[in-house]
mmCIF file of C-alpha atoms in Angstrom:
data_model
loop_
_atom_site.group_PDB
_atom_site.id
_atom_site.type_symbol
_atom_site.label_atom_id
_atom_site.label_comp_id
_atom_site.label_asym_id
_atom_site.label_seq_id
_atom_site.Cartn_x
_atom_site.Cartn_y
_atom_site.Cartn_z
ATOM 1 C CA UNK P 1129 106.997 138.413 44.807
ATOM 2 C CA UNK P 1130 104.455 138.716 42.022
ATOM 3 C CA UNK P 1131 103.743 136.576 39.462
ATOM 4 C CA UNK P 1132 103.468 138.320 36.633
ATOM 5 C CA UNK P 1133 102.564 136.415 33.445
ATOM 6 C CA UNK P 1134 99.913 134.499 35.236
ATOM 7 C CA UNK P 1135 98.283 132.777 31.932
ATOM 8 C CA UNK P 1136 95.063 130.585 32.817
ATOM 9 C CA UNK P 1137 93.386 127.935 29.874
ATOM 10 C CA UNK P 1138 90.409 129.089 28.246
ATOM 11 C CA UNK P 1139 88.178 126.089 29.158
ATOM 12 C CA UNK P 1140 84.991 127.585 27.830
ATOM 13 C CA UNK P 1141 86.347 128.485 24.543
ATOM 14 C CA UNK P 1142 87.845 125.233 23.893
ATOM 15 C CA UNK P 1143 84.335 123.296 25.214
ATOM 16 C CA UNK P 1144 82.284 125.734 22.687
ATOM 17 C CA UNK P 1145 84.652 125.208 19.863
ATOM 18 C CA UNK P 1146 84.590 121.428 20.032
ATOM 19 C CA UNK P 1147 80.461 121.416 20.763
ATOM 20 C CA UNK P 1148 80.201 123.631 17.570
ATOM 21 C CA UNK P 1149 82.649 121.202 15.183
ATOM 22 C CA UNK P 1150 80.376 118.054 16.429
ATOM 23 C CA UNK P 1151 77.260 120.510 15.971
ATOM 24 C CA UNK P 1152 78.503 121.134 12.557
ATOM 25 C CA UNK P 1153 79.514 117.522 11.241
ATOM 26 C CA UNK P 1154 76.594 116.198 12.617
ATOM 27 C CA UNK P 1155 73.583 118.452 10.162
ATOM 28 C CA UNK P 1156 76.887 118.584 7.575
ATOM 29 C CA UNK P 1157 76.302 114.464 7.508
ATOM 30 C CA UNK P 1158 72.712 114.109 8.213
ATOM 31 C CA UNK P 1159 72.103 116.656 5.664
ATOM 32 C CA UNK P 1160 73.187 114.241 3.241
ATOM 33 C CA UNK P 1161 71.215 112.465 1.053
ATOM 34 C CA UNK P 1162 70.775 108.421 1.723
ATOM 35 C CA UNK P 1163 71.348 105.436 -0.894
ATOM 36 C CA UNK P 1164 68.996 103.411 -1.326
ATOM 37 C CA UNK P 1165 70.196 99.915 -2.145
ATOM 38 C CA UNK P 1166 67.649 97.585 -4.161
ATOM 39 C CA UNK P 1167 66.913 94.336 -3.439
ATOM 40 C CA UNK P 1168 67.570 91.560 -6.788
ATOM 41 C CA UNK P 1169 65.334 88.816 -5.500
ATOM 42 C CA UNK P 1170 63.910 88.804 -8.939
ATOM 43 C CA UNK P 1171 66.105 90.369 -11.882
ATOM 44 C CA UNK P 1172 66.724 94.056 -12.859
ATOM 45 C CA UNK P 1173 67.118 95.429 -16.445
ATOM 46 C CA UNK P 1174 70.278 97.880 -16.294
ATOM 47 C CA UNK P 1175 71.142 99.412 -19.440
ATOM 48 C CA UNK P 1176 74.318 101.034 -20.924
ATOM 49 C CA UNK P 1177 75.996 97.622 -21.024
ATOM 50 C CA UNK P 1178 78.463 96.036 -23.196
ATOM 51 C CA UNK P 1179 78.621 97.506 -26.861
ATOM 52 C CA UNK P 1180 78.289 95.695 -30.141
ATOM 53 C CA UNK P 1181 79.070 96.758 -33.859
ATOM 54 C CA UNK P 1182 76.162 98.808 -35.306
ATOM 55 C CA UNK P 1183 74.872 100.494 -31.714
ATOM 56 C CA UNK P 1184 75.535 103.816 -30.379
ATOM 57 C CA UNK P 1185 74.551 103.194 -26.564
ATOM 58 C CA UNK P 1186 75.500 100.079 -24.761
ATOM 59 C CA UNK P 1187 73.359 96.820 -24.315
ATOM 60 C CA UNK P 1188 70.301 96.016 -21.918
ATOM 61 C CA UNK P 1189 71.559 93.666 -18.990
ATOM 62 C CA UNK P 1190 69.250 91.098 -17.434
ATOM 63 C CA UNK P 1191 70.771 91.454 -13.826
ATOM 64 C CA UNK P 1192 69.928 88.133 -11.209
ATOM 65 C CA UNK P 1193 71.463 87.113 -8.098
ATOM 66 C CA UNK P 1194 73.997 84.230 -8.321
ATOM 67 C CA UNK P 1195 73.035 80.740 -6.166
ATOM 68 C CA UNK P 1196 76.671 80.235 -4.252
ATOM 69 C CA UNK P 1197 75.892 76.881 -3.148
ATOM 70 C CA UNK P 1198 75.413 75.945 -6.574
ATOM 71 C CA UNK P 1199 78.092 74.902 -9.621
ATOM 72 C CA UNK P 1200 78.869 78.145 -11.331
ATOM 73 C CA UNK P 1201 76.660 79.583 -13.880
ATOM 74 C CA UNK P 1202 79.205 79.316 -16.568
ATOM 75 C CA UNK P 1203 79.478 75.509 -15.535
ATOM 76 C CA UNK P 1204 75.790 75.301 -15.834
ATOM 77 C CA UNK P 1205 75.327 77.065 -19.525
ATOM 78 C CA UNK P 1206 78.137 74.365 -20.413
ATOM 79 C CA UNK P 1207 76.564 71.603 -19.614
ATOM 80 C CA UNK P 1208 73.152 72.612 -20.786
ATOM 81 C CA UNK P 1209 74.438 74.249 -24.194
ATOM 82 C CA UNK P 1210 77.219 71.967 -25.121
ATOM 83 C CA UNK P 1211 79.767 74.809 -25.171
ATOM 84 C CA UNK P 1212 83.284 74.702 -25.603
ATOM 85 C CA UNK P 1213 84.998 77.003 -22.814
ATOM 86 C CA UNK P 1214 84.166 78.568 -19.759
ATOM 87 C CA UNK P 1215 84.721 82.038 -20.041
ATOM 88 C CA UNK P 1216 83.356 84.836 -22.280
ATOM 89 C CA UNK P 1217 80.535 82.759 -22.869
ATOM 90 C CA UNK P 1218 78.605 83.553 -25.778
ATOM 91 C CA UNK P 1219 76.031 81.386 -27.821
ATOM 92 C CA UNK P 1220 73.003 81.643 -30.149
ATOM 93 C CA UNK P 1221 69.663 79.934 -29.593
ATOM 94 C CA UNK P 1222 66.573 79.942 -31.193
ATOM 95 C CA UNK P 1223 63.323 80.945 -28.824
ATOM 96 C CA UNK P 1224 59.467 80.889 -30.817
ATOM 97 C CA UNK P 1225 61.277 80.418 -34.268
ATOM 98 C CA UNK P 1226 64.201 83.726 -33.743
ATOM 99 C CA UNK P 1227 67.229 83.591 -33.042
ATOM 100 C CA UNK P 1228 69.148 85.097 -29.838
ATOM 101 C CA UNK P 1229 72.751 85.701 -28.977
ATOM 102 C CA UNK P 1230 73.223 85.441 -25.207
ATOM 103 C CA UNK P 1231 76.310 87.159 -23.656
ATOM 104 C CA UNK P 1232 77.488 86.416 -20.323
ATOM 105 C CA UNK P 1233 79.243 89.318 -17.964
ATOM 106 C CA UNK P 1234 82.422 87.811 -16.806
ATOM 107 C CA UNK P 1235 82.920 89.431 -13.062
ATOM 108 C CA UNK P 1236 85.554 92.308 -14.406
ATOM 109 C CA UNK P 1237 82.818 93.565 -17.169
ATOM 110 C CA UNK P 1238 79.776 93.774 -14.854
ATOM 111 C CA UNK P 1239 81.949 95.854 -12.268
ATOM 112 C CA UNK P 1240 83.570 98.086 -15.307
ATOM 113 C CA UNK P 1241 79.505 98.887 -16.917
ATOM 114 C CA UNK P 1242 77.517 98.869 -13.858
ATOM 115 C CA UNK P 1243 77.474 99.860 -10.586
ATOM 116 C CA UNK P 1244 76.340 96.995 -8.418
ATOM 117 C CA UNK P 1245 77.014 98.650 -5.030
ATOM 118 C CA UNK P 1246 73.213 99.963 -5.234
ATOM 119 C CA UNK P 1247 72.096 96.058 -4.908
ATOM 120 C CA UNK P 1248 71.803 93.842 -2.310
ATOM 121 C CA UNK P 1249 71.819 90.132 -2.611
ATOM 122 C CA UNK P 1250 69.867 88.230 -0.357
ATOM 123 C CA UNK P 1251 71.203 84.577 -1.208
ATOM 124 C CA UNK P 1252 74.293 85.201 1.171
ATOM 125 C CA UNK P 1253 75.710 81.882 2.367
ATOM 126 C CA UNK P 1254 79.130 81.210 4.846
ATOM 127 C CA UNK P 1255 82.452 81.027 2.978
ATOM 128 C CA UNK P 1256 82.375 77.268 3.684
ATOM 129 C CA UNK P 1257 78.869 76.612 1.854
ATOM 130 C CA UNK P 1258 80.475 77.696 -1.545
ATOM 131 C CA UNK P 1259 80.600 75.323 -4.083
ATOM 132 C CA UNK P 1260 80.393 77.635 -7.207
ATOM 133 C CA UNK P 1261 81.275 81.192 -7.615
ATOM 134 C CA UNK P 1262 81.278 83.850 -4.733
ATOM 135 C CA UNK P 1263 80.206 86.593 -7.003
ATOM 136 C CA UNK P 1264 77.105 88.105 -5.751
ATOM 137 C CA UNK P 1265 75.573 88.967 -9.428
ATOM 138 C CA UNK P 1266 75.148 87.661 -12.801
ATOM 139 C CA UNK P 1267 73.997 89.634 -16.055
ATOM 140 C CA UNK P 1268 73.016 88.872 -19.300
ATOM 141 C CA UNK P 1269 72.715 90.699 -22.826
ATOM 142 C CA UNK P 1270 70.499 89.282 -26.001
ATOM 143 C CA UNK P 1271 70.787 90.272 -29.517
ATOM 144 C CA UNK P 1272 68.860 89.226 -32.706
ATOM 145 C CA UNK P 1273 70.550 88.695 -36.177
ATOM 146 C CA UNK P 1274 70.842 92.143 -36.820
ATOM 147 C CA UNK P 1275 72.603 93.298 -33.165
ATOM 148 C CA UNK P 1276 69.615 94.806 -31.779
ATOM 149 C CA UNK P 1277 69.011 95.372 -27.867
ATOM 150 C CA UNK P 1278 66.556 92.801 -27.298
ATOM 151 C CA UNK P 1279 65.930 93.533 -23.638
ATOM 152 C CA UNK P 1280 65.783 98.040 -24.680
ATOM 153 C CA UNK P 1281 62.692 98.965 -23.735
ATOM 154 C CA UNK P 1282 61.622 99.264 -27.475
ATOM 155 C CA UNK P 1283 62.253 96.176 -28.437
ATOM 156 C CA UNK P 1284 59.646 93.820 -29.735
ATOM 157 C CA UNK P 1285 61.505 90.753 -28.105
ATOM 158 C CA UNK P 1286 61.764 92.158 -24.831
ATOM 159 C CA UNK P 1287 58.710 90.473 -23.639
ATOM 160 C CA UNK P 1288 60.282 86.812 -25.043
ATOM 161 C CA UNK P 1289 63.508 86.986 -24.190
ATOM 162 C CA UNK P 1290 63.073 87.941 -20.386
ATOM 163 C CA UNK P 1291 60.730 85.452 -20.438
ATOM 164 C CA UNK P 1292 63.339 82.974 -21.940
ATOM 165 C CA UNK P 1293 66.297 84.113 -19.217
ATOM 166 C CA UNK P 1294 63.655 84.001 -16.256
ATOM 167 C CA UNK P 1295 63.559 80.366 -17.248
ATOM 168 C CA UNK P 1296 67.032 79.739 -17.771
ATOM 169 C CA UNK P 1297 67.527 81.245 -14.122
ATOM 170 C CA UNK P 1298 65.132 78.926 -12.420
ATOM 171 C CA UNK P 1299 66.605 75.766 -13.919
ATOM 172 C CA UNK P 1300 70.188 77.157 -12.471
ATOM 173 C CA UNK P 1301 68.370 77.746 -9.122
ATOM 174 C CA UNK P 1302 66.489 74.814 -9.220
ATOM 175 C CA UNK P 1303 69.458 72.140 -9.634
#
């Protein structure tokens, strides 16, 4: 007796077919084009921040890693300004005779204006080292009297005022 329907696998076609999807994702993904992430060992100036009455485009941020092992920044600008709460901090202060309104990201408005994915923070510590916050980034936007972005590359108090918050981030680091 004869076998008739006799049907043998297609080995070959099935080894080509999955060498040519692997051949395919692999240039599909390398093809790609890499992020770069940038190191904050310093500060960066991100703009498009929070708004304020009397601008069209958002706010300058003065972007700087946060020091884990330390007390919280907000703690710190407490203690050192006399403030009243903890959150939303805002306060005025007067640096070479003008004065400055400094606003303080809280965590949910740095991740709603900016994007800080693209960053890396080299400060890491172990869970167990934390004393302050575990946020990996702190940012900061200045205004004169008449709600201009003092940090916009335009400004004539750009210069002063990063200056001014360089400072005020080395005293936090240096506690």
């Amino acid at each position: 007796m004869k076998n008739m329907f006799h049907v043998e696998r297609y080995n070959k076609t099935l080894f080509y077919k999955g060498f040519f999807l692997f051949l395919l994702s692999t240039v599909i993904l390398s093809c790609s084009a890499p992020r770069y992430a940038v190191d904050v060992s310093d500060y960066v100036l991100l703009e498009d921040g929070k708004h304020v009455m009397g601008t069209e485009k958002g706010l300058t941020a003065f972007l700087f890693q946060n020091q884990p092992t330390k007390i919280t920044f907000n703690q710190f600008l407490v203690e050192k300004y006399d403030l009243g709460k903890f959150t939303e901090i805002e306060y005025w202060t007067t640096v070479e005779g003008t004065k400055f309104k400094m606003m303080l990201y809280t965590q949910d408005e740095l991740n709603k204006y900016f994007d800080t994915t693209d960053f890396i923070a080299s400060n890491r510590v172990p869970e167990n080292a934390v004393v302050g916050s575990q946020v990996k980034f702190l940012a900061i936007s200045v205004i004169n009297e008449f709600n201009e972005d003092c940090l916009a590359d335009d400004s004539l108090f750009k210069n002063t005022v990063i200056k001014y918050l360089k400072d005020l981030k080395d005293q936090y680091n240096n506690l």
